[in-house]
mmCIF file with all atom_site columns, C-alpha atoms in Angstrom:
data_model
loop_
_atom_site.group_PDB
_atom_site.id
_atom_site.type_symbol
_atom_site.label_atom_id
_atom_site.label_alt_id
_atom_site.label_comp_id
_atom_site.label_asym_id
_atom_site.label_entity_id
_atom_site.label_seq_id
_atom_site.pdbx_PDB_ins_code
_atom_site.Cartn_x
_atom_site.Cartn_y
_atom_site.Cartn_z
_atom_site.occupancy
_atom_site.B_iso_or_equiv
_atom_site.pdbx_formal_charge
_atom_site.auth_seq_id
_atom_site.auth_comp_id
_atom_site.auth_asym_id
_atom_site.auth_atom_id
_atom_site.pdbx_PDB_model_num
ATOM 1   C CA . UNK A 1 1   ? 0.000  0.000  0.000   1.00 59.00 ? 219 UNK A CA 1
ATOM 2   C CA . UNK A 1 2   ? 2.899  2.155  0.946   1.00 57.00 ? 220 UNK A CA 1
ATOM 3   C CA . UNK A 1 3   ? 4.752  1.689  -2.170  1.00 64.00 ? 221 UNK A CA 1
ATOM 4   C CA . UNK A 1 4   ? 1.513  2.352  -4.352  1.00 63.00 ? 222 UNK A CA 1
ATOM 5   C CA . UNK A 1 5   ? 0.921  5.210  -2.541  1.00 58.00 ? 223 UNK A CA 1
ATOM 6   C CA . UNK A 1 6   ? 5.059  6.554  -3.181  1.00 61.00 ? 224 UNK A CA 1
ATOM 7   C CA . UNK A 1 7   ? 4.330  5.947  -6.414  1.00 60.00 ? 225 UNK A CA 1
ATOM 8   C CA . UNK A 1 8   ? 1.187  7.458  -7.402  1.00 69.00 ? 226 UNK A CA 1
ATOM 9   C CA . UNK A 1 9   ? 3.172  10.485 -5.392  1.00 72.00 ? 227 UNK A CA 1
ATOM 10  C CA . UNK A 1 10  ? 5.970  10.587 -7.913  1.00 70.00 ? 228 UNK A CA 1
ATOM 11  C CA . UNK A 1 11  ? 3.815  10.459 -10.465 1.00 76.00 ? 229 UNK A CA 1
ATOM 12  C CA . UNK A 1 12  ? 1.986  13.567 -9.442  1.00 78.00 ? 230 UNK A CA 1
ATOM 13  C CA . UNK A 1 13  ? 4.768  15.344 -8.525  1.00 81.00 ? 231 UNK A CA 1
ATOM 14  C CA . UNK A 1 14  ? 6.490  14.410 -12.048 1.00 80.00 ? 232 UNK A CA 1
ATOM 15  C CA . UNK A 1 15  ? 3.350  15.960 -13.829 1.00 86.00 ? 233 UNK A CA 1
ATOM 16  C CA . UNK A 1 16  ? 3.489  19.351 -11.683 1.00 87.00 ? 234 UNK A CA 1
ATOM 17  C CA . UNK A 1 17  ? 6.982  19.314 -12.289 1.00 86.00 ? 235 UNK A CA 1
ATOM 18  C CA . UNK A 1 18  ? 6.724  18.529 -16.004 1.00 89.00 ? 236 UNK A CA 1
ATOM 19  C CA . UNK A 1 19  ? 4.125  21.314 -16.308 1.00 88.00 ? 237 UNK A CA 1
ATOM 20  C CA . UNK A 1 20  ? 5.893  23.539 -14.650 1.00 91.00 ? 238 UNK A CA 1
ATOM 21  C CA . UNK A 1 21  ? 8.630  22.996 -17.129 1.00 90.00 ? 239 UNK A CA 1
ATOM 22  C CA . UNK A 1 22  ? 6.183  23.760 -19.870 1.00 91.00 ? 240 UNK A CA 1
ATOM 23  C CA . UNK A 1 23  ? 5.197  26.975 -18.386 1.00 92.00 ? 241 UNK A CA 1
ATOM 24  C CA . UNK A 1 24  ? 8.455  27.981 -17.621 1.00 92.00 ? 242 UNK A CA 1
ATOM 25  C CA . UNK A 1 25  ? 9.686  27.444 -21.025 1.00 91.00 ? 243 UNK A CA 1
ATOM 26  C CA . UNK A 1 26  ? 6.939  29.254 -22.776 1.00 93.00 ? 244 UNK A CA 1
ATOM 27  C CA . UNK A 1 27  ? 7.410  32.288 -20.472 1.00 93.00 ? 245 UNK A CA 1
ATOM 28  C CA . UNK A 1 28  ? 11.112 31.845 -21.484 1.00 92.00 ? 246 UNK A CA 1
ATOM 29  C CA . UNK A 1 29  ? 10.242 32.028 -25.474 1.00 93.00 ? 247 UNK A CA 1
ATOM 30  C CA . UNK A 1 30  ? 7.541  34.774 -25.350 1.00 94.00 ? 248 UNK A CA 1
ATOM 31  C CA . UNK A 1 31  ? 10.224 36.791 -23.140 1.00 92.00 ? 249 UNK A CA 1
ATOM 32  C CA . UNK A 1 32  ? 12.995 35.723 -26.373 1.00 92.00 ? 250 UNK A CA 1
ATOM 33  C CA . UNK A 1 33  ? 10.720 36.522 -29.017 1.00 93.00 ? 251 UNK A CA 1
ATOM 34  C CA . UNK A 1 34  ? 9.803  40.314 -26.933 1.00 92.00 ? 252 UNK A CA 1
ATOM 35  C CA . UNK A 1 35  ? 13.951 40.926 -26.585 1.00 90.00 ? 253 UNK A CA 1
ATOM 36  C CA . UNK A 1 36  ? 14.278 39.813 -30.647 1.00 87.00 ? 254 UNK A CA 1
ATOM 37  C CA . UNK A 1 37  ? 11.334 42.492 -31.564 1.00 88.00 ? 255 UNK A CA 1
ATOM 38  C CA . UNK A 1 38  ? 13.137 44.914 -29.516 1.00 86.00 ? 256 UNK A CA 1
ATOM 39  C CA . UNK A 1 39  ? 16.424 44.370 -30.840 1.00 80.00 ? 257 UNK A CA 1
ATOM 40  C CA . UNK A 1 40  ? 15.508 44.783 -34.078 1.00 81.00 ? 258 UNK A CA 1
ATOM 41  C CA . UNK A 1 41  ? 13.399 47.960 -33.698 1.00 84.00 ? 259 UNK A CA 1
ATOM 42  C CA . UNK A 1 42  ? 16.150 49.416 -31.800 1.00 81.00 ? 260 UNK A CA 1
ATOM 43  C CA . UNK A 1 43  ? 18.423 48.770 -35.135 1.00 77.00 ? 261 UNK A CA 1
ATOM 44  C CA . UNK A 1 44  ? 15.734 50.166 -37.283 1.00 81.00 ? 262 UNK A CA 1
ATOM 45  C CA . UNK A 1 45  ? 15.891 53.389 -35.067 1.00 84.00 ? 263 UNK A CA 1
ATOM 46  C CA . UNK A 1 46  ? 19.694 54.123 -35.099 1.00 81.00 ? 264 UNK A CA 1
ATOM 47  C CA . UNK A 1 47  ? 19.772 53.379 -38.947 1.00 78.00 ? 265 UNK A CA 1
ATOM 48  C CA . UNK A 1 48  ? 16.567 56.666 -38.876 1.00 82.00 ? 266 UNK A CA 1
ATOM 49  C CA . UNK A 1 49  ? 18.564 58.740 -36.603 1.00 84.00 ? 267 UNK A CA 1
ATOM 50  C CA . UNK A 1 50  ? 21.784 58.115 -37.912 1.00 81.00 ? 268 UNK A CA 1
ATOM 51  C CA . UNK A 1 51  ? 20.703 59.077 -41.740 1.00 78.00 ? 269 UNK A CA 1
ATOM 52  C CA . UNK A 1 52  ? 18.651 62.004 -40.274 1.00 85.00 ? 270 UNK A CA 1
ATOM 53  C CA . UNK A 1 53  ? 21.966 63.031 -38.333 1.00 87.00 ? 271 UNK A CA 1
ATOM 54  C CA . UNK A 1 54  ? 24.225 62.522 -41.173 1.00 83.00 ? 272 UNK A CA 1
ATOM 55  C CA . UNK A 1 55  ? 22.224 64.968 -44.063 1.00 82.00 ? 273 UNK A CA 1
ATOM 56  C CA . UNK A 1 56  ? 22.873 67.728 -41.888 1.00 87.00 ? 274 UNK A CA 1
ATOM 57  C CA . UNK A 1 57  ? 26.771 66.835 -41.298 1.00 89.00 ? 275 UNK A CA 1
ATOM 58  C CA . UNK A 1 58  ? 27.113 66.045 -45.247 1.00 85.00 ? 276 UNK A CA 1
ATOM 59  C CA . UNK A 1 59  ? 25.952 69.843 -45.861 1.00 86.00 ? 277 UNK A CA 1
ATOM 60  C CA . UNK A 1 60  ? 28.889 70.852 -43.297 1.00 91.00 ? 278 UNK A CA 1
ATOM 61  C CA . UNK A 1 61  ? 31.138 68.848 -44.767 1.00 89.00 ? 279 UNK A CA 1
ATOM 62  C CA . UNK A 1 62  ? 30.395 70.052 -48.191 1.00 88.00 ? 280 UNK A CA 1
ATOM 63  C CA . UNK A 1 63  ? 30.662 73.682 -47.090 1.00 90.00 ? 281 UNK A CA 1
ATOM 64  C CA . UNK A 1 64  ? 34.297 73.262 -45.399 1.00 91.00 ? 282 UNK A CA 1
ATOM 65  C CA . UNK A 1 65  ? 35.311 71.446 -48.573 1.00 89.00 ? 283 UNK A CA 1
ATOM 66  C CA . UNK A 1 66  ? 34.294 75.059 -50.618 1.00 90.00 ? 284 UNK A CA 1
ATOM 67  C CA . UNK A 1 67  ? 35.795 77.188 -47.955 1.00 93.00 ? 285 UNK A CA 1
ATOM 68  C CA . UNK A 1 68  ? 39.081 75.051 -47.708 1.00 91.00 ? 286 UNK A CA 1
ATOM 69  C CA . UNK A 1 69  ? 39.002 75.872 -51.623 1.00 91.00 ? 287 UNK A CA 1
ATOM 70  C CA . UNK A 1 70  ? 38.534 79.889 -51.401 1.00 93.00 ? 288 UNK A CA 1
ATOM 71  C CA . UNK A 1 71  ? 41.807 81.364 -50.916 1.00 94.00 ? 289 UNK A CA 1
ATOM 72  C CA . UNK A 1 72  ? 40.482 84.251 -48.956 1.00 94.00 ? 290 UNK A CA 1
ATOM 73  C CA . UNK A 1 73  ? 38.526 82.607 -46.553 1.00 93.00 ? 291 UNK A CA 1
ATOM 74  C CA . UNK A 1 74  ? 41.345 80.278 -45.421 1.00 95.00 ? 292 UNK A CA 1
ATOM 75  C CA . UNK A 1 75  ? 43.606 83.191 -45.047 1.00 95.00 ? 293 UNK A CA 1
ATOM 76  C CA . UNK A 1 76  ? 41.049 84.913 -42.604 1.00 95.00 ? 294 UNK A CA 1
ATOM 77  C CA . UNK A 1 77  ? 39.402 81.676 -40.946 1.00 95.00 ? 295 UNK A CA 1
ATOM 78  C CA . UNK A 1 78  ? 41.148 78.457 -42.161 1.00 93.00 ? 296 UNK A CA 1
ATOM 79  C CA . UNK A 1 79  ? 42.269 77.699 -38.825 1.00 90.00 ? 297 UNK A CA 1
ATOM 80  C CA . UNK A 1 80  ? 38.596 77.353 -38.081 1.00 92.00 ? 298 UNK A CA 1
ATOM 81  C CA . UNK A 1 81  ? 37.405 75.747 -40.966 1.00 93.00 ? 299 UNK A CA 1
ATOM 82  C CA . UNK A 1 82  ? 39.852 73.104 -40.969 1.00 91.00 ? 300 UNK A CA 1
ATOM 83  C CA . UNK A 1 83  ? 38.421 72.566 -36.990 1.00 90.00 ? 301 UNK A CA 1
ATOM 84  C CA . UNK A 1 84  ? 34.895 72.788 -38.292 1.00 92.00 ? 302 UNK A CA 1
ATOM 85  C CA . UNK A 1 85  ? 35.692 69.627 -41.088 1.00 90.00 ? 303 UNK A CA 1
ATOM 86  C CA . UNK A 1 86  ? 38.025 68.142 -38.265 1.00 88.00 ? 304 UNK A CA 1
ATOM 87  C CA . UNK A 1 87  ? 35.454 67.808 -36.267 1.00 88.00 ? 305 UNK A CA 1
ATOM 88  C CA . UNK A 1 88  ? 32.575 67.168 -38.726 1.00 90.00 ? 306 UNK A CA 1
ATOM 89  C CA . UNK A 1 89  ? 34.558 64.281 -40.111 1.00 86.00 ? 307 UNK A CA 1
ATOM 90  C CA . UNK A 1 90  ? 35.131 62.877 -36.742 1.00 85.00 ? 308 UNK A CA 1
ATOM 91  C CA . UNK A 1 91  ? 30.919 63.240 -35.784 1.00 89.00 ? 309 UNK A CA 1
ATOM 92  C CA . UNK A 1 92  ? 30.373 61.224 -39.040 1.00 87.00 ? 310 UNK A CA 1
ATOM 93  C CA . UNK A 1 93  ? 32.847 58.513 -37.812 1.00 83.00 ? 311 UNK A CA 1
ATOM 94  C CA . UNK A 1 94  ? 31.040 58.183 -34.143 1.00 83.00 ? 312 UNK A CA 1
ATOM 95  C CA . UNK A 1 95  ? 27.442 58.072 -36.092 1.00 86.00 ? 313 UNK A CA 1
ATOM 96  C CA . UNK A 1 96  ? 29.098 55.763 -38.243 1.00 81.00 ? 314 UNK A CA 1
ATOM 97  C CA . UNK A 1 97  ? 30.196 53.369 -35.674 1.00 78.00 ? 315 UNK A CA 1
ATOM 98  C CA . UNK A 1 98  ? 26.514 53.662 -33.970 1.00 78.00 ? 316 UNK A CA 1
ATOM 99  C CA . UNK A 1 99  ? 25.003 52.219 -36.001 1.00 77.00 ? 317 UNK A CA 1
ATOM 100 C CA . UNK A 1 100 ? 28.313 49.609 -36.432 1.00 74.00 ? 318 UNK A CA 1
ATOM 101 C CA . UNK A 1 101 ? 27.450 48.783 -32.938 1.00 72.00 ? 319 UNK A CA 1
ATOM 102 C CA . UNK A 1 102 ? 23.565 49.158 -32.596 1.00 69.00 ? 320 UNK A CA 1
ATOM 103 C CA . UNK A 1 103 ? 23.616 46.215 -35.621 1.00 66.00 ? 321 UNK A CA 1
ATOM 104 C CA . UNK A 1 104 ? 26.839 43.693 -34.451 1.00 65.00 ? 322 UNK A CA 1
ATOM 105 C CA . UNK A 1 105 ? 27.577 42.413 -30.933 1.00 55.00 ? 323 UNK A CA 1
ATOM 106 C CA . UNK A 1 106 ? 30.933 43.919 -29.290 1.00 51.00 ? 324 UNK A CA 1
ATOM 107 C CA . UNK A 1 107 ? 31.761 40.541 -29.131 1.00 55.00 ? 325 UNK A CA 1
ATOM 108 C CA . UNK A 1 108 ? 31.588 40.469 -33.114 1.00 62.00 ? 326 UNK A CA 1
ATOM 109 C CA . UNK A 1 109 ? 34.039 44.008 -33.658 1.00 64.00 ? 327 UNK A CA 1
ATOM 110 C CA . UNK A 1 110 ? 36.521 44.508 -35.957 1.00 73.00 ? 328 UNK A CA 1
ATOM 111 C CA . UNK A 1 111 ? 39.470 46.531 -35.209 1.00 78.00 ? 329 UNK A CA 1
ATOM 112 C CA . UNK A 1 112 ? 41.507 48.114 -38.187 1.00 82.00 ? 330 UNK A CA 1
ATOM 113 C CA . UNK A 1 113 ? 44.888 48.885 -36.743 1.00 89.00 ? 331 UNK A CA 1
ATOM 114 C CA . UNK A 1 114 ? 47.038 51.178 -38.931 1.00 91.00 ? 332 UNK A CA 1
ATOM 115 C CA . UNK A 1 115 ? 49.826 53.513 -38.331 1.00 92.00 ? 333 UNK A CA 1
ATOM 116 C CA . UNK A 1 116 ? 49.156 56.506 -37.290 1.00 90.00 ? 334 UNK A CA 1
ATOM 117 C CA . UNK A 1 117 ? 50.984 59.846 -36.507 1.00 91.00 ? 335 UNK A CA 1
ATOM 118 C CA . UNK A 1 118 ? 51.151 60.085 -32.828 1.00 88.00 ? 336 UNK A CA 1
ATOM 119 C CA . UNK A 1 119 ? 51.392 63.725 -32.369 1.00 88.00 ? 337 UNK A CA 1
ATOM 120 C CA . UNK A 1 120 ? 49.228 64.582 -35.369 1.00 87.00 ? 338 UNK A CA 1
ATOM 121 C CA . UNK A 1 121 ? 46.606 62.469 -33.879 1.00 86.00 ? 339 UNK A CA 1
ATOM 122 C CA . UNK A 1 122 ? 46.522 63.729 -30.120 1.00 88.00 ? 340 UNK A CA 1
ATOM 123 C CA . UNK A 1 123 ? 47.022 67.302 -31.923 1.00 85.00 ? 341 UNK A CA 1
ATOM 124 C CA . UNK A 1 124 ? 43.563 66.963 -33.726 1.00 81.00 ? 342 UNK A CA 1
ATOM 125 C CA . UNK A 1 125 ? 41.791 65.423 -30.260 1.00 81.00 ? 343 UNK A CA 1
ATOM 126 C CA . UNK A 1 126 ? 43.348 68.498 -28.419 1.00 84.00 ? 344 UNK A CA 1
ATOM 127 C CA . UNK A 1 127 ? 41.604 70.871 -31.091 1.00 79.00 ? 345 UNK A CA 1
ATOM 128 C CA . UNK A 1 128 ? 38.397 69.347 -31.028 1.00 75.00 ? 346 UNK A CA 1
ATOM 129 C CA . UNK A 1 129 ? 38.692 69.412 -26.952 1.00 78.00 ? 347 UNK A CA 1
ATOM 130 C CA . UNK A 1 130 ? 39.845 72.912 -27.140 1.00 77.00 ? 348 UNK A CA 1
ATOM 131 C CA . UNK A 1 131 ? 36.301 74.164 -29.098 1.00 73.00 ? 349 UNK A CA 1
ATOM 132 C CA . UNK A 1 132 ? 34.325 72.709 -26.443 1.00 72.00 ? 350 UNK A CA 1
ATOM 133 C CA . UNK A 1 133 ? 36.362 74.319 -23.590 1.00 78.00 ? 351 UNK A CA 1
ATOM 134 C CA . UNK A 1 134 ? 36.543 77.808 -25.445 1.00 77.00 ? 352 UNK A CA 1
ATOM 135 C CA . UNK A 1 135 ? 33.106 77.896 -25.834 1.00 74.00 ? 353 UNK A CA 1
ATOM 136 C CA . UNK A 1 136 ? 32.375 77.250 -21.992 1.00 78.00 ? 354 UNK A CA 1
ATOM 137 C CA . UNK A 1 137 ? 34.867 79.534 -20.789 1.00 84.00 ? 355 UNK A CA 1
ATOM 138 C CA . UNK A 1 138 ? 37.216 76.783 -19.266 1.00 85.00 ? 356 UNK A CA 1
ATOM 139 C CA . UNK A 1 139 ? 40.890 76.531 -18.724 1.00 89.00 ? 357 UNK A CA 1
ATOM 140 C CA . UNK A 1 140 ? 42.751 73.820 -20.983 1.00 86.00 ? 358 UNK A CA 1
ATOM 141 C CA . UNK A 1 141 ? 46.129 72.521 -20.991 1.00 87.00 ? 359 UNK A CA 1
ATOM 142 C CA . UNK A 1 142 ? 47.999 69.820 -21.946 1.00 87.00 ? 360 UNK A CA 1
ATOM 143 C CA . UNK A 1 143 ? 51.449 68.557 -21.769 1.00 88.00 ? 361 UNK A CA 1
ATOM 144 C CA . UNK A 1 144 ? 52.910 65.596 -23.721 1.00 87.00 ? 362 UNK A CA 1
ATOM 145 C CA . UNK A 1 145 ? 55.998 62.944 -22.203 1.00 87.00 ? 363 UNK A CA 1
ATOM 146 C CA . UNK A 1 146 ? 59.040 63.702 -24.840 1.00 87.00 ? 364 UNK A CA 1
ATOM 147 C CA . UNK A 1 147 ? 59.410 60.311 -24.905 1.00 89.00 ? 365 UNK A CA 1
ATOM 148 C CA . UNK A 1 148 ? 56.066 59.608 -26.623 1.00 88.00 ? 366 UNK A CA 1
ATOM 149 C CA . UNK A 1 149 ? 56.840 57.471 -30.111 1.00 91.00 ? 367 UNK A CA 1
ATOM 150 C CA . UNK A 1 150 ? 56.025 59.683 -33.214 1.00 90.00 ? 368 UNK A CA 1
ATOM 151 C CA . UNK A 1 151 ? 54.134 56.109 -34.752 1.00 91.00 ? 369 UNK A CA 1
ATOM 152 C CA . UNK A 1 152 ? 51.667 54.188 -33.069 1.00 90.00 ? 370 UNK A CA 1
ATOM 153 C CA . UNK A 1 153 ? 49.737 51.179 -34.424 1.00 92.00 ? 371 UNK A CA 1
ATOM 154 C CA . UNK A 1 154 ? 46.029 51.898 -33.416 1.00 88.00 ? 372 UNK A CA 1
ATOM 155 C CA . UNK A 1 155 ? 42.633 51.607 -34.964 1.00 85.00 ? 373 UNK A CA 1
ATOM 156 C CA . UNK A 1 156 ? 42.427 55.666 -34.992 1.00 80.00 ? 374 UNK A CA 1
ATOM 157 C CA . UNK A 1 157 ? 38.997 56.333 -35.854 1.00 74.00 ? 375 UNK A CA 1
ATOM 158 C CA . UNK A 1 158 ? 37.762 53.375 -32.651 1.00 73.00 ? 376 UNK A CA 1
ATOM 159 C CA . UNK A 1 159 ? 40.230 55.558 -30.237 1.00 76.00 ? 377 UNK A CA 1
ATOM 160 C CA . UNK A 1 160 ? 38.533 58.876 -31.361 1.00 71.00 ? 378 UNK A CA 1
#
């Protein structure tokens, strides 16, 4: 009687636990399916805002390219066109890589390393830096090691 009575046990408990299983596992793919729908309305998104962001830049860009060709207008204000398309160029690089990473896993990145310039690199980050803190009235400075190598082998435009 005692044995019947351990077994029709286990048998109950083996269905709740068996339906529980079910349950649990379609909770599990209706959550999957939600995070898949998100994911890919989140890429849709970024690709919008990204191509809204970059028709504005391109006009930028365009305009620095004409002013870099006007003779006159570099004398009197190429320093700050070349920082305007500096700084354009490096925008469209960041939007650019948004929407690298709103599409690919990290785990899935490519790096590009090159060689790069050293000091014309950190001399372009140091303008761009130096806009921002001239327009909000703070003190910059900066002061490179002499030792610093002239070539480094980085993926430049990941760094920026």
């Amino acid at each position: 009687m005692k044995s019947k009575l351990f077994a029709e046990s286990g048998l109950v408990f083996g269905l709740i636990a068996t339906v529980w299983l079910v349950i649990m596992y379609h909770r599990l793919h209706i959550a999957k399916q939600i995070l898949e729908a998100s994911d890919q309305a989140k890429s849709r998104f970024m690709a919008n805002v990204t191509h809204e962001l970059r028709t504005p830049l391109n006009a930028i860009l365009g305009y620095t390219q004409l002013y870099k060709r006007d003779l006159e207008m570099m004398n009197n204000y190429g320093q700050g066109i070349k920082a305007i398309d500096r700084s354009a160029d490096h925008l469209l690089l960041m939007i650019n890589d948004i929407l690298e990473f709103s599409r690919a896993n990290e785990e899935n990145l490519t790096l590009h390393p090159v060689e790069v310039d050293l000091h014309s690199f950190l001399k372009t980050m140091i303008e761009m830096t130096q806009i921002s803190t001239q327009i909000k009235n703070l003190p910059f400075a900066y002061n490179f090691d002499k030792d610093l190598p002239s070539i480094v082998k980085i993926d430049d435009k990941r760094l920026r």
